[in-house]
Short mmCIF file of N, CA and C in Angstrom, two decimals:
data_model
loop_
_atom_site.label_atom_id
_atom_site.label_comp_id
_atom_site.label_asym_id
_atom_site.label_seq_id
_atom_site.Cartn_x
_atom_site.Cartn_y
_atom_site.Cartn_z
N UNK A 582 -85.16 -70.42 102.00
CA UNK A 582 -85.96 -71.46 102.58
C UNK A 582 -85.89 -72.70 101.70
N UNK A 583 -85.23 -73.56 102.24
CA UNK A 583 -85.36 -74.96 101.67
C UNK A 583 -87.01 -75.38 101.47
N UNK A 584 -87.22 -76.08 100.27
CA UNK A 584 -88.39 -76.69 99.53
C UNK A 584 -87.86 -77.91 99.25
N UNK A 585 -88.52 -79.08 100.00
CA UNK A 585 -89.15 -80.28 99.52
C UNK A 585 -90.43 -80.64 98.66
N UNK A 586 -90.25 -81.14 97.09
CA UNK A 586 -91.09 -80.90 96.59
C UNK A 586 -91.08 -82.76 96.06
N UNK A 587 -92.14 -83.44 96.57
CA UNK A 587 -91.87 -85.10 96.18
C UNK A 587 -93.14 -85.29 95.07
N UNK A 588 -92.88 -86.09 94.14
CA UNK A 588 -93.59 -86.25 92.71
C UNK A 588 -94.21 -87.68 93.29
N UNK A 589 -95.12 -88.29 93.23
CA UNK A 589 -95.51 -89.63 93.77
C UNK A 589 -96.38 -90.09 92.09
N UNK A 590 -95.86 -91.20 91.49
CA UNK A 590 -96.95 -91.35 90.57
C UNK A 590 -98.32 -91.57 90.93
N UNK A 591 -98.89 -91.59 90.06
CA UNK A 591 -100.74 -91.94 90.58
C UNK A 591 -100.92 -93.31 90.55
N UNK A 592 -100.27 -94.20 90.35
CA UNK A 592 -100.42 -95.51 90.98
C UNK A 592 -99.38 -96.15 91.79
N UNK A 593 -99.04 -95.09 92.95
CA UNK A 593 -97.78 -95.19 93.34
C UNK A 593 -98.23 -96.47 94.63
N UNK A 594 -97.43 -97.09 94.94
CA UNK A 594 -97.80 -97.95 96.36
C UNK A 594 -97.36 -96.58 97.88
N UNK A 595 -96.92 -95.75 97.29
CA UNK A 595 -96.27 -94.55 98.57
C UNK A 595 -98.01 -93.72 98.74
N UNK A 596 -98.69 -93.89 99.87
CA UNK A 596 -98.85 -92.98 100.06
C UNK A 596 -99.35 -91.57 100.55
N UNK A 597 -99.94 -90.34 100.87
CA UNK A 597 -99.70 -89.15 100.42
C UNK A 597 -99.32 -88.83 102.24
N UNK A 598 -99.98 -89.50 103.20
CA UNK A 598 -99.04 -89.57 104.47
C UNK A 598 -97.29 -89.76 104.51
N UNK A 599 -97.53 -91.00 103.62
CA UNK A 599 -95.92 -91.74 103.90
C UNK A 599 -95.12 -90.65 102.89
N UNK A 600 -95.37 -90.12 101.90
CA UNK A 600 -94.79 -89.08 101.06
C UNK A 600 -94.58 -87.85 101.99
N UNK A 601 -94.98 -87.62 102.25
CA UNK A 601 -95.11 -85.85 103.51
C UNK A 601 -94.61 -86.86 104.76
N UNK A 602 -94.13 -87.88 104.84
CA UNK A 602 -93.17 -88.30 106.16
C UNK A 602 -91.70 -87.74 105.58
N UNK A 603 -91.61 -88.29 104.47
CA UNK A 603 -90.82 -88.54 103.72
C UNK A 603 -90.23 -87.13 103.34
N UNK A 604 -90.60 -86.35 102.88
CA UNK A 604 -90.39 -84.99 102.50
C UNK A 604 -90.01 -84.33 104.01
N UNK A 605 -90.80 -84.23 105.25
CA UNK A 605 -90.36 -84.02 106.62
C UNK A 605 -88.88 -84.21 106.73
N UNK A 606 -88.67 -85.32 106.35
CA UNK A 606 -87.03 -86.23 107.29
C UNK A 606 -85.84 -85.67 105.90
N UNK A 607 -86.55 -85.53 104.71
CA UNK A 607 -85.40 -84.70 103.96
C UNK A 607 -85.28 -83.08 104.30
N UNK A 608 -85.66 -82.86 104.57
CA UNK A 608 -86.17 -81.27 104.79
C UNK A 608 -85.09 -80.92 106.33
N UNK A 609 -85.13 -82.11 107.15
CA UNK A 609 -84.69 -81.89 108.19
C UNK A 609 -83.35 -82.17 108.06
N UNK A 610 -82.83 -83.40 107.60
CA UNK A 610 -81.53 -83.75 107.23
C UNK A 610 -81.05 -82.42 106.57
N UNK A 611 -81.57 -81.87 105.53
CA UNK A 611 -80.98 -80.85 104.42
C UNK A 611 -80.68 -79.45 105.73
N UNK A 612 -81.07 -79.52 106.29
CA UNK A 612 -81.31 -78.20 107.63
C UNK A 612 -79.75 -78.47 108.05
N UNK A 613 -80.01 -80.07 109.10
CA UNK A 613 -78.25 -79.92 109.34
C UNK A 613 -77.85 -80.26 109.24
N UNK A 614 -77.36 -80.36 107.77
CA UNK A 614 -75.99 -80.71 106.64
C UNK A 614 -76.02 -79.09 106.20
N UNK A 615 -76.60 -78.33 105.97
CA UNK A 615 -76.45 -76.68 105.41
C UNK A 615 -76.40 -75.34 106.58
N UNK A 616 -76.58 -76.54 108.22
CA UNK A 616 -76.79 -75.88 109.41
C UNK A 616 -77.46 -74.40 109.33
N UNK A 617 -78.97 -74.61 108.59
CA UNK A 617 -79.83 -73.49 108.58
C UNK A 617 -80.22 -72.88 109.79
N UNK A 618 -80.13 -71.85 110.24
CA UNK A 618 -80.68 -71.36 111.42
C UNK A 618 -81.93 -71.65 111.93
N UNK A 619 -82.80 -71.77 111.01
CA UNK A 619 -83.90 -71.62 111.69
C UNK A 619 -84.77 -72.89 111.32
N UNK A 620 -84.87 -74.23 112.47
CA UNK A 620 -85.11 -75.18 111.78
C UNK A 620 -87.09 -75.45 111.10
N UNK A 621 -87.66 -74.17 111.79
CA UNK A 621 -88.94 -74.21 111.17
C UNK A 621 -88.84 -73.95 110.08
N UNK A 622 -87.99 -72.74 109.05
CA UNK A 622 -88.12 -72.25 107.91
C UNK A 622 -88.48 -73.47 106.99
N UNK A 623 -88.70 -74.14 106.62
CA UNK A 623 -88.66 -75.33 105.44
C UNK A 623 -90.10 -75.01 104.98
N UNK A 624 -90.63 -75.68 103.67
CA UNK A 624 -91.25 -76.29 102.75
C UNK A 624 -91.59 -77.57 102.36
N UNK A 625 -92.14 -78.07 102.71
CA UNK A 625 -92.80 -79.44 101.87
C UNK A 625 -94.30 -79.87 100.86
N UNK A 626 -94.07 -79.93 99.67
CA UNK A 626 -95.07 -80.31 98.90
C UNK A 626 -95.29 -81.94 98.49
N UNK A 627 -96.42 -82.56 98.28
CA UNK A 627 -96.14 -83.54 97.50
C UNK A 627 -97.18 -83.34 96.57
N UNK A 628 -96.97 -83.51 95.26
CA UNK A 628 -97.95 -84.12 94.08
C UNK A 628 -97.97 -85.07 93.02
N UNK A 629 -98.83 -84.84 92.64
CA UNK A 629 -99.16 -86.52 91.88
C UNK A 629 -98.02 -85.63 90.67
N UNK A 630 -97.26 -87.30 90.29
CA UNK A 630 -96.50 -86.88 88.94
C UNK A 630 -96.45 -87.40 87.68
N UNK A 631 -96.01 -86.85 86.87
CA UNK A 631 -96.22 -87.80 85.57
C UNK A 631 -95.30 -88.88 85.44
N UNK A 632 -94.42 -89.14 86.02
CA UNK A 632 -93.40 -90.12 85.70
C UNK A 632 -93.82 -91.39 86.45
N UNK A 633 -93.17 -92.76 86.13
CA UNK A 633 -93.65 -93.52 86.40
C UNK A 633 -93.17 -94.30 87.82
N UNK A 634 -92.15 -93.17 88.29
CA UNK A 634 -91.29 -93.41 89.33
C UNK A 634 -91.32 -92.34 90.29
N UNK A 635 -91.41 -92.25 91.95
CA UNK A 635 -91.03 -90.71 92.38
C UNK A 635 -90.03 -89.73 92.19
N UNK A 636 -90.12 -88.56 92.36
CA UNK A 636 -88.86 -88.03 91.92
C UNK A 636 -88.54 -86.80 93.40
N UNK A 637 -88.08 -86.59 93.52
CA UNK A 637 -87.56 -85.54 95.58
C UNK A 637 -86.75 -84.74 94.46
N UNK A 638 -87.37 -83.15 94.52
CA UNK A 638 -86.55 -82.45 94.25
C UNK A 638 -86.66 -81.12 95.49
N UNK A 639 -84.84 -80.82 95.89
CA UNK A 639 -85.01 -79.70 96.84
C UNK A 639 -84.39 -78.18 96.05
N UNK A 640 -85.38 -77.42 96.33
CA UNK A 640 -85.18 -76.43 95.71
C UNK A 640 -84.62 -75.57 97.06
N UNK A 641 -84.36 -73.80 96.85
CA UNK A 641 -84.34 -73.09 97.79
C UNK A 641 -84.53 -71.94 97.26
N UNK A 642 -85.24 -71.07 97.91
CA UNK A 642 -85.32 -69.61 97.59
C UNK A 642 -84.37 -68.41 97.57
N UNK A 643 -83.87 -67.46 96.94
CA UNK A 643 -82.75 -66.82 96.70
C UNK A 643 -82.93 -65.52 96.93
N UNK A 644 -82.37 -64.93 97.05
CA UNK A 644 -82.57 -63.28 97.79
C UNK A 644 -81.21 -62.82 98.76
N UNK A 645 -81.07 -61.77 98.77
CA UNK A 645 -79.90 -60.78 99.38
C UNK A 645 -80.91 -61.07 101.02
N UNK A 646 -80.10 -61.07 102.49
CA UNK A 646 -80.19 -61.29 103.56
C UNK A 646 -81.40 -62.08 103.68
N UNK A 647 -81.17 -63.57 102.95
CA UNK A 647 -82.45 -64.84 103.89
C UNK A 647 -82.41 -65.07 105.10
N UNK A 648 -81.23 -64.81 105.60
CA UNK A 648 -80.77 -65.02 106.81
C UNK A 648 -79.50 -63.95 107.59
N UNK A 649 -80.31 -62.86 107.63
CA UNK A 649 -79.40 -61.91 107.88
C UNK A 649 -78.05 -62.03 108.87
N UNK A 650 -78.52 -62.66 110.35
CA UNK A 650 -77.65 -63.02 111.42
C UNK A 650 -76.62 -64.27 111.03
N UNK A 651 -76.50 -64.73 109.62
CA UNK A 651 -76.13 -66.15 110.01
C UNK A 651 -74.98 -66.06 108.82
N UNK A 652 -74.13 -66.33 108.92
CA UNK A 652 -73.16 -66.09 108.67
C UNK A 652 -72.33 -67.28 108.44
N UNK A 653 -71.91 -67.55 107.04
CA UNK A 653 -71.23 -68.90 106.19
C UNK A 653 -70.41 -69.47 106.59
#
């Protein structure tokens, strides 16, 4: 399962709607460019970050058959 995880500083002008838009439309792009089967499976977080800039990191979860039917 793809994870959108967006860092927003705490005096960010982004936000916590426009951040979780934002995390949505990567989440979806990343679906079909990796043509995931199942386009509900995703993740999106946003939290406040320490840096002074946002930061989008996509993670994914790992395991033997995530997607048993689907085939590389």
């Amino acid at each position: 399962m793809p994870i959108a995880i967006l860092e927003i500083p705490r005096s960010s002008h982004i936000d916590v709607p426009q951040a979780k838009e934002l995390c949505e439309k990567a989440g979806d792009s990343l679906h079909r460019v990796l043509g995931v089967p199942d386009p509900e499976d995703k993740e999106t977080r946003v939290a406040e970050g320490i840096s002074d800039k946002p930061i989008l990191r996509i993670s994914f979860t790992i395991g033997p058959n995530e997607y048993p039917d689907f085939e590389l």
